[in-house]
């Protein structure tokens, strides 16, 4: 009844619908609980990625973003509410995610990722999710993750379109190989074009899926493959790299 105190579900109950999958099971759940993931950018891509990694039981999640919640974010950044406008995104995200899973540890990096702190922060995590909106940060992640032998998931979006891929340590393909025109791309301003809100929702969820597969070790990932998404015409393609 209403007077009874709340009793949290056991881990066995909480994760039953994914541990019954033979690809995950109890061992896979243990790997998730012991894993750590860094989400770089807590916006349109970072919102669904963070929600699903938290929901799946990843043990420690880092949130790196220097921005605050604004009204124009809410059309696609479903992690936040109107009451959180003006709050630093990493704090607002932590509060929402902690309510979803009390056993996940959250670490806030309110400066975001920059050349001065990238090595120190990234070295503390098992996998990185690139949910940012600018090319300099993506190239920085490419360099640091290669140097530190960290796998990282790249996602980007615009208008009705998105793409996702996975870069593994020592892999034949790196971000700089996929996008070699670094100087021109880094001269572009951060993304300010229009976007259908569901595009980052789908792409960020796909990024979380790639991270979960990589942590647990099952299925075929997007390593050396690029998934492209066109929601306007409902076309999904996978290109071998």
PDB file of C-alpha atoms in Angstrom:
ATOM      1  CA  UNK A   1       0.000   0.000   0.000  1.00  0.00           C
ATOM      2  CA  UNK A   2       0.946   3.690   0.033  1.00  0.00           C
ATOM      3  CA  UNK A   3       2.400   3.411   3.523  1.00  0.00           C
ATOM      4  CA  UNK A   4       4.923   0.734   2.589  1.00  0.00           C
ATOM      5  CA  UNK A   5       8.526   1.750   2.090  1.00  0.00           C
ATOM      6  CA  UNK A   6      10.007   1.367  -1.357  1.00  0.00           C
ATOM      7  CA  UNK A   7      12.094  -1.788  -1.826  1.00  0.00           C
ATOM      8  CA  UNK A   8      14.461  -1.722  -4.814  1.00  0.00           C
ATOM      9  CA  UNK A   9      14.524  -4.697  -7.132  1.00  0.00           C
ATOM     10  CA  UNK A  10      17.472  -7.036  -7.046  1.00  0.00           C
ATOM     11  CA  UNK A  11      20.055  -6.942  -9.822  1.00  0.00           C
ATOM     12  CA  UNK A  12      18.761 -10.313 -10.966  1.00  0.00           C
ATOM     13  CA  UNK A  13      15.305  -8.844 -11.494  1.00  0.00           C
ATOM     14  CA  UNK A  14      16.524  -5.559 -12.908  1.00  0.00           C
ATOM     15  CA  UNK A  15      18.601  -7.048 -15.715  1.00  0.00           C
ATOM     16  CA  UNK A  16      16.584 -10.227 -16.303  1.00  0.00           C
ATOM     17  CA  UNK A  17      15.456  -9.250 -19.786  1.00  0.00           C
ATOM     18  CA  UNK A  18      19.036  -8.906 -21.027  1.00  0.00           C
ATOM     19  CA  UNK A  19      20.728 -11.641 -18.975  1.00  0.00           C
ATOM     20  CA  UNK A  20      18.289 -14.141 -20.489  1.00  0.00           C
ATOM     21  CA  UNK A  21      19.986 -13.419 -23.809  1.00  0.00           C
ATOM     22  CA  UNK A  22      22.689 -16.077 -24.234  1.00  0.00           C
ATOM     23  CA  UNK A  23      24.966 -13.423 -25.774  1.00  0.00           C
ATOM     24  CA  UNK A  24      24.964 -11.578 -22.433  1.00  0.00           C
ATOM     25  CA  UNK A  25      24.010 -13.845 -19.534  1.00  0.00           C
ATOM     26  CA  UNK A  26      25.388 -13.391 -16.025  1.00  0.00           C
ATOM     27  CA  UNK A  27      28.976 -13.108 -17.267  1.00  0.00           C
ATOM     28  CA  UNK A  28      28.104 -10.337 -19.684  1.00  0.00           C
ATOM     29  CA  UNK A  29      26.233  -8.501 -16.964  1.00  0.00           C
ATOM     30  CA  UNK A  30      29.275  -8.762 -14.739  1.00  0.00           C
ATOM     31  CA  UNK A  31      31.410  -7.245 -17.496  1.00  0.00           C
ATOM     32  CA  UNK A  32      28.987  -4.359 -17.832  1.00  0.00           C
ATOM     33  CA  UNK A  33      29.003  -3.749 -14.075  1.00  0.00           C
ATOM     34  CA  UNK A  34      32.802  -3.665 -14.062  1.00  0.00           C
ATOM     35  CA  UNK A  35      33.080  -1.484 -17.192  1.00  0.00           C
ATOM     36  CA  UNK A  36      33.479   2.255 -17.569  1.00  0.00           C
ATOM     37  CA  UNK A  37      32.390   4.484 -20.455  1.00  0.00           C
ATOM     38  CA  UNK A  38      33.112   8.135 -21.202  1.00  0.00           C
ATOM     39  CA  UNK A  39      30.416  10.102 -23.030  1.00  0.00           C
ATOM     40  CA  UNK A  40      31.904  13.172 -24.706  1.00  0.00           C
ATOM     41  CA  UNK A  41      29.036  15.550 -25.310  1.00  0.00           C
ATOM     42  CA  UNK A  42      25.836  15.334 -23.266  1.00  0.00           C
ATOM     43  CA  UNK A  43      23.517  16.652 -25.954  1.00  0.00           C
ATOM     44  CA  UNK A  44      21.336  15.077 -28.619  1.00  0.00           C
ATOM     45  CA  UNK A  45      23.552  12.019 -29.061  1.00  0.00           C
ATOM     46  CA  UNK A  46      24.755  11.821 -25.485  1.00  0.00           C
ATOM     47  CA  UNK A  47      21.220  11.824 -24.051  1.00  0.00           C
ATOM     48  CA  UNK A  48      20.056   8.449 -25.437  1.00  0.00           C
ATOM     49  CA  UNK A  49      23.551   6.961 -25.237  1.00  0.00           C
ATOM     50  CA  UNK A  50      23.794   7.796 -21.526  1.00  0.00           C
ATOM     51  CA  UNK A  51      20.277   6.574 -20.787  1.00  0.00           C
ATOM     52  CA  UNK A  52      20.790   3.180 -22.389  1.00  0.00           C
ATOM     53  CA  UNK A  53      24.276   2.589 -20.973  1.00  0.00           C
ATOM     54  CA  UNK A  54      22.915   3.438 -17.533  1.00  0.00           C
ATOM     55  CA  UNK A  55      19.852   1.282 -18.010  1.00  0.00           C
ATOM     56  CA  UNK A  56      22.025  -1.651 -19.103  1.00  0.00           C
ATOM     57  CA  UNK A  57      24.070  -1.475 -15.903  1.00  0.00           C
ATOM     58  CA  UNK A  58      27.425  -0.043 -16.983  1.00  0.00           C
ATOM     59  CA  UNK A  59      29.208   0.447 -13.661  1.00  0.00           C
ATOM     60  CA  UNK A  60      30.861   3.839 -14.164  1.00  0.00           C
ATOM     61  CA  UNK A  61      29.969   6.556 -16.655  1.00  0.00           C
ATOM     62  CA  UNK A  62      31.832   9.789 -17.301  1.00  0.00           C
ATOM     63  CA  UNK A  63      29.953  12.817 -18.630  1.00  0.00           C
ATOM     64  CA  UNK A  64      32.082  15.447 -20.395  1.00  0.00           C
ATOM     65  CA  UNK A  65      30.406  18.664 -21.539  1.00  0.00           C
ATOM     66  CA  UNK A  66      31.034  22.348 -20.848  1.00  0.00           C
ATOM     67  CA  UNK A  67      27.562  23.555 -21.860  1.00  0.00           C
ATOM     68  CA  UNK A  68      24.400  24.370 -19.910  1.00  0.00           C
ATOM     69  CA  UNK A  69      20.854  23.274 -20.709  1.00  0.00           C
ATOM     70  CA  UNK A  70      19.015  25.727 -22.976  1.00  0.00           C
ATOM     71  CA  UNK A  71      15.422  25.877 -24.167  1.00  0.00           C
ATOM     72  CA  UNK A  72      16.365  25.036 -27.760  1.00  0.00           C
ATOM     73  CA  UNK A  73      18.035  21.803 -26.575  1.00  0.00           C
ATOM     74  CA  UNK A  74      14.794  20.234 -25.370  1.00  0.00           C
ATOM     75  CA  UNK A  75      13.461  19.360 -28.837  1.00  0.00           C
ATOM     76  CA  UNK A  76      16.056  16.561 -29.074  1.00  0.00           C
ATOM     77  CA  UNK A  77      18.031  16.341 -25.813  1.00  0.00           C
ATOM     78  CA  UNK A  78      15.517  14.180 -23.986  1.00  0.00           C
ATOM     79  CA  UNK A  79      17.676  13.785 -20.894  1.00  0.00           C
ATOM     80  CA  UNK A  80      16.627  17.246 -19.676  1.00  0.00           C
ATOM     81  CA  UNK A  81      13.523  19.105 -18.529  1.00  0.00           C
ATOM     82  CA  UNK A  82      12.391  22.714 -18.714  1.00  0.00           C
ATOM     83  CA  UNK A  83      13.130  23.036 -15.000  1.00  0.00           C
ATOM     84  CA  UNK A  84      16.832  22.387 -15.732  1.00  0.00           C
ATOM     85  CA  UNK A  85      17.355  25.269 -18.169  1.00  0.00           C
ATOM     86  CA  UNK A  86      20.559  27.060 -17.207  1.00  0.00           C
ATOM     87  CA  UNK A  87      21.948  24.095 -15.252  1.00  0.00           C
ATOM     88  CA  UNK A  88      25.290  22.626 -16.397  1.00  0.00           C
ATOM     89  CA  UNK A  89      24.488  19.644 -18.584  1.00  0.00           C
ATOM     90  CA  UNK A  90      26.774  17.254 -16.727  1.00  0.00           C
ATOM     91  CA  UNK A  91      24.971  18.015 -13.446  1.00  0.00           C
ATOM     92  CA  UNK A  92      21.493  17.791 -14.959  1.00  0.00           C
ATOM     93  CA  UNK A  93      22.423  14.546 -16.715  1.00  0.00           C
ATOM     94  CA  UNK A  94      23.921  13.033 -13.573  1.00  0.00           C
ATOM     95  CA  UNK A  95      20.774  13.791 -11.566  1.00  0.00           C
ATOM     96  CA  UNK A  96      18.491  12.207 -14.174  1.00  0.00           C
ATOM     97  CA  UNK A  97      20.694   9.149 -14.686  1.00  0.00           C
ATOM     98  CA  UNK A  98      21.266   8.554 -10.977  1.00  0.00           C
ATOM     99  CA  UNK A  99      17.481   8.326 -10.594  1.00  0.00           C
ATOM    100  CA  UNK A 100      17.470   5.600 -13.257  1.00  0.00           C
ATOM    101  CA  UNK A 101      20.176   3.439 -11.655  1.00  0.00           C
ATOM    102  CA  UNK A 102      21.483   3.825  -8.124  1.00  0.00           C
ATOM    103  CA  UNK A 103      24.377   1.391  -8.639  1.00  0.00           C
ATOM    104  CA  UNK A 104      26.059   3.249 -11.522  1.00  0.00           C
ATOM    105  CA  UNK A 105      28.741   5.773 -10.549  1.00  0.00           C
ATOM    106  CA  UNK A 106      28.735   9.039 -12.466  1.00  0.00           C
ATOM    107  CA  UNK A 107      31.719  11.331 -12.924  1.00  0.00           C
ATOM    108  CA  UNK A 108      31.245  14.864 -14.221  1.00  0.00           C
ATOM    109  CA  UNK A 109      33.817  16.616 -16.403  1.00  0.00           C
ATOM    110  CA  UNK A 110      32.355  20.143 -16.697  1.00  0.00           C
ATOM    111  CA  UNK A 111      35.247  21.484 -18.791  1.00  0.00           C
ATOM    112  CA  UNK A 112      34.527  18.984 -21.509  1.00  0.00           C
ATOM    113  CA  UNK A 113      37.446  17.357 -23.328  1.00  0.00           C
ATOM    114  CA  UNK A 114      40.318  19.532 -24.526  1.00  0.00           C
ATOM    115  CA  UNK A 115      44.016  19.016 -25.380  1.00  0.00           C
ATOM    116  CA  UNK A 116      45.031  19.749 -21.783  1.00  0.00           C
ATOM    117  CA  UNK A 117      42.849  17.159 -20.072  1.00  0.00           C
ATOM    118  CA  UNK A 118      42.077  14.560 -22.755  1.00  0.00           C
ATOM    119  CA  UNK A 119      44.822  12.064 -21.890  1.00  0.00           C
ATOM    120  CA  UNK A 120      44.179  12.163 -18.155  1.00  0.00           C
ATOM    121  CA  UNK A 121      40.397  11.772 -18.464  1.00  0.00           C
ATOM    122  CA  UNK A 122      40.274   9.224 -21.287  1.00  0.00           C
ATOM    123  CA  UNK A 123      42.879   7.010 -19.601  1.00  0.00           C
ATOM    124  CA  UNK A 124      40.333   6.323 -16.821  1.00  0.00           C
ATOM    125  CA  UNK A 125      37.702   4.693 -19.053  1.00  0.00           C
ATOM    126  CA  UNK A 126      37.368   1.461 -21.015  1.00  0.00           C
ATOM    127  CA  UNK A 127      35.506   2.923 -23.995  1.00  0.00           C
ATOM    128  CA  UNK A 128      34.692   6.401 -25.319  1.00  0.00           C
ATOM    129  CA  UNK A 129      31.535   7.573 -27.079  1.00  0.00           C
ATOM    130  CA  UNK A 130      32.006  10.589 -29.350  1.00  0.00           C
ATOM    131  CA  UNK A 131      28.726  12.459 -28.965  1.00  0.00           C
ATOM    132  CA  UNK A 132      30.216  15.897 -29.598  1.00  0.00           C
ATOM    133  CA  UNK A 133      29.315  18.421 -32.295  1.00  0.00           C
ATOM    134  CA  UNK A 134      32.676  19.648 -33.584  1.00  0.00           C
ATOM    135  CA  UNK A 135      35.593  18.340 -35.632  1.00  0.00           C
ATOM    136  CA  UNK A 136      38.523  19.457 -33.425  1.00  0.00           C
ATOM    137  CA  UNK A 137      37.219  17.292 -30.562  1.00  0.00           C
ATOM    138  CA  UNK A 138      36.724  14.317 -32.888  1.00  0.00           C
ATOM    139  CA  UNK A 139      40.287  14.495 -34.175  1.00  0.00           C
ATOM    140  CA  UNK A 140      41.516  14.893 -30.601  1.00  0.00           C
ATOM    141  CA  UNK A 141      39.629  11.750 -29.563  1.00  0.00           C
ATOM    142  CA  UNK A 142      41.105   9.929 -32.544  1.00  0.00           C
ATOM    143  CA  UNK A 143      44.648  10.828 -31.480  1.00  0.00           C
ATOM    144  CA  UNK A 144      44.270  10.171 -27.764  1.00  0.00           C
ATOM    145  CA  UNK A 145      42.280   6.945 -28.078  1.00  0.00           C
ATOM    146  CA  UNK A 146      44.850   5.579 -30.539  1.00  0.00           C
ATOM    147  CA  UNK A 147      47.692   6.522 -28.205  1.00  0.00           C
ATOM    148  CA  UNK A 148      46.001   5.027 -25.151  1.00  0.00           C
ATOM    149  CA  UNK A 149      44.642   1.965 -27.012  1.00  0.00           C
ATOM    150  CA  UNK A 150      41.001   2.773 -26.235  1.00  0.00           C
ATOM    151  CA  UNK A 151      38.083   1.763 -28.468  1.00  0.00           C
ATOM    152  CA  UNK A 152      35.735   4.590 -29.341  1.00  0.00           C
ATOM    153  CA  UNK A 153      32.356   4.936 -31.010  1.00  0.00           C
ATOM    154  CA  UNK A 154      31.841   7.859 -33.372  1.00  0.00           C
ATOM    155  CA  UNK A 155      28.448   9.319 -34.172  1.00  0.00           C
ATOM    156  CA  UNK A 156      27.415  12.477 -35.975  1.00  0.00           C
ATOM    157  CA  UNK A 157      24.143  13.945 -37.201  1.00  0.00           C
ATOM    158  CA  UNK A 158      22.636  16.782 -39.214  1.00  0.00           C
ATOM    159  CA  UNK A 159      19.180  17.558 -40.592  1.00  0.00           C
ATOM    160  CA  UNK A 160      17.707  14.103 -41.349  1.00  0.00           C
ATOM    161  CA  UNK A 161      21.013  12.245 -41.553  1.00  0.00           C
ATOM    162  CA  UNK A 162      23.402  10.435 -39.256  1.00  0.00           C
ATOM    163  CA  UNK A 163      26.343   8.064 -39.206  1.00  0.00           C
ATOM    164  CA  UNK A 164      27.948   5.666 -36.745  1.00  0.00           C
ATOM    165  CA  UNK A 165      31.188   3.696 -36.711  1.00  0.00           C
ATOM    166  CA  UNK A 166      33.547   2.059 -34.227  1.00  0.00           C
ATOM    167  CA  UNK A 167      37.311   2.492 -34.050  1.00  0.00           C
ATOM    168  CA  UNK A 168      39.293  -0.220 -32.294  1.00  0.00           C
ATOM    169  CA  UNK A 169      42.859   0.095 -30.950  1.00  0.00           C
ATOM    170  CA  UNK A 170      45.377  -0.879 -33.586  1.00  0.00           C
ATOM    171  CA  UNK A 171      42.687  -1.017 -36.263  1.00  0.00           C
ATOM    172  CA  UNK A 172      43.431  -0.491 -39.921  1.00  0.00           C
ATOM    173  CA  UNK A 173      41.047   2.465 -40.115  1.00  0.00           C
ATOM    174  CA  UNK A 174      41.094   5.615 -38.016  1.00  0.00           C
ATOM    175  CA  UNK A 175      38.949   8.735 -38.031  1.00  0.00           C
ATOM    176  CA  UNK A 176      41.749  10.707 -39.684  1.00  0.00           C
ATOM    177  CA  UNK A 177      41.731   8.152 -42.517  1.00  0.00           C
ATOM    178  CA  UNK A 178      37.971   8.367 -42.941  1.00  0.00           C
ATOM    179  CA  UNK A 179      38.064  12.187 -42.917  1.00  0.00           C
ATOM    180  CA  UNK A 180      41.547  13.215 -44.091  1.00  0.00           C
ATOM    181  CA  UNK A 181      40.737  16.904 -44.754  1.00  0.00           C
ATOM    182  CA  UNK A 182      41.385  17.914 -41.154  1.00  0.00           C
ATOM    183  CA  UNK A 183      42.300  21.561 -41.657  1.00  0.00           C
ATOM    184  CA  UNK A 184      39.175  22.388 -43.657  1.00  0.00           C
ATOM    185  CA  UNK A 185      36.821  20.478 -41.356  1.00  0.00           C
ATOM    186  CA  UNK A 186      38.271  21.946 -38.167  1.00  0.00           C
ATOM    187  CA  UNK A 187      37.752  25.444 -39.554  1.00  0.00           C
ATOM    188  CA  UNK A 188      33.997  24.848 -39.581  1.00  0.00           C
ATOM    189  CA  UNK A 189      31.949  26.211 -36.668  1.00  0.00           C
ATOM    190  CA  UNK A 190      30.184  23.813 -34.304  1.00  0.00           C
ATOM    191  CA  UNK A 191      26.999  22.381 -35.777  1.00  0.00           C
ATOM    192  CA  UNK A 192      24.110  24.843 -35.708  1.00  0.00           C
ATOM    193  CA  UNK A 193      22.020  23.501 -38.610  1.00  0.00           C
ATOM    194  CA  UNK A 194      18.513  22.178 -38.142  1.00  0.00           C
ATOM    195  CA  UNK A 195      17.947  18.581 -37.138  1.00  0.00           C
ATOM    196  CA  UNK A 196      14.930  16.329 -36.726  1.00  0.00           C
ATOM    197  CA  UNK A 197      14.897  15.375 -33.048  1.00  0.00           C
ATOM    198  CA  UNK A 198      14.565  11.652 -33.689  1.00  0.00           C
ATOM    199  CA  UNK A 199      17.827  11.520 -35.679  1.00  0.00           C
ATOM    200  CA  UNK A 200      20.156  11.919 -32.673  1.00  0.00           C
ATOM    201  CA  UNK A 201      17.802   9.674 -30.724  1.00  0.00           C
ATOM    202  CA  UNK A 202      18.356   6.808 -33.148  1.00  0.00           C
ATOM    203  CA  UNK A 203      22.063   7.474 -33.729  1.00  0.00           C
ATOM    204  CA  UNK A 204      22.808   7.833 -30.011  1.00  0.00           C
ATOM    205  CA  UNK A 205      20.979   4.584 -29.304  1.00  0.00           C
ATOM    206  CA  UNK A 206      22.984   2.817 -32.008  1.00  0.00           C
ATOM    207  CA  UNK A 207      26.157   4.177 -30.399  1.00  0.00           C
ATOM    208  CA  UNK A 208      25.112   2.733 -27.045  1.00  0.00           C
ATOM    209  CA  UNK A 209      24.436  -0.608 -28.726  1.00  0.00           C
ATOM    210  CA  UNK A 210      27.940  -0.647 -30.233  1.00  0.00           C
ATOM    211  CA  UNK A 211      29.456   0.184 -26.852  1.00  0.00           C
ATOM    212  CA  UNK A 212      27.486  -2.586 -25.110  1.00  0.00           C
ATOM    213  CA  UNK A 213      28.536  -5.160 -27.737  1.00  0.00           C
ATOM    214  CA  UNK A 214      32.154  -4.073 -27.408  1.00  0.00           C
ATOM    215  CA  UNK A 215      32.127  -4.274 -23.599  1.00  0.00           C
ATOM    216  CA  UNK A 216      30.426  -7.665 -23.430  1.00  0.00           C
ATOM    217  CA  UNK A 217      32.053  -9.080 -26.557  1.00  0.00           C
ATOM    218  CA  UNK A 218      29.283 -10.365 -28.792  1.00  0.00           C
ATOM    219  CA  UNK A 219      27.879  -9.813 -32.273  1.00  0.00           C
ATOM    220  CA  UNK A 220      29.345  -7.992 -35.221  1.00  0.00           C
ATOM    221  CA  UNK A 221      30.229  -4.394 -34.530  1.00  0.00           C
ATOM    222  CA  UNK A 222      30.716  -1.456 -36.882  1.00  0.00           C
ATOM    223  CA  UNK A 223      34.494  -1.838 -36.732  1.00  0.00           C
ATOM    224  CA  UNK A 224      35.730  -1.014 -40.269  1.00  0.00           C
ATOM    225  CA  UNK A 225      32.135  -0.302 -41.300  1.00  0.00           C
ATOM    226  CA  UNK A 226      30.182   2.956 -41.479  1.00  0.00           C
ATOM    227  CA  UNK A 227      26.425   2.959 -40.920  1.00  0.00           C
ATOM    228  CA  UNK A 228      24.638   5.861 -42.598  1.00  0.00           C
ATOM    229  CA  UNK A 229      21.069   6.865 -41.858  1.00  0.00           C
ATOM    230  CA  UNK A 230      18.638   8.970 -43.895  1.00  0.00           C
ATOM    231  CA  UNK A 231      15.364   9.367 -41.992  1.00  0.00           C
ATOM    232  CA  UNK A 232      13.838  11.667 -44.594  1.00  0.00           C
ATOM    233  CA  UNK A 233      13.765   8.842 -47.139  1.00  0.00           C
ATOM    234  CA  UNK A 234      14.164   5.992 -44.606  1.00  0.00           C
ATOM    235  CA  UNK A 235      17.388   4.622 -46.044  1.00  0.00           C
ATOM    236  CA  UNK A 236      19.957   2.816 -43.926  1.00  0.00           C
ATOM    237  CA  UNK A 237      23.235   1.677 -45.471  1.00  0.00           C
ATOM    238  CA  UNK A 238      26.396   0.074 -44.154  1.00  0.00           C
ATOM    239  CA  UNK A 239      29.595   0.839 -46.035  1.00  0.00           C
ATOM    240  CA  UNK A 240      32.675  -1.351 -45.660  1.00  0.00           C
ATOM    241  CA  UNK A 241      35.734   0.777 -44.906  1.00  0.00           C
TER     242      UNK A 241
END
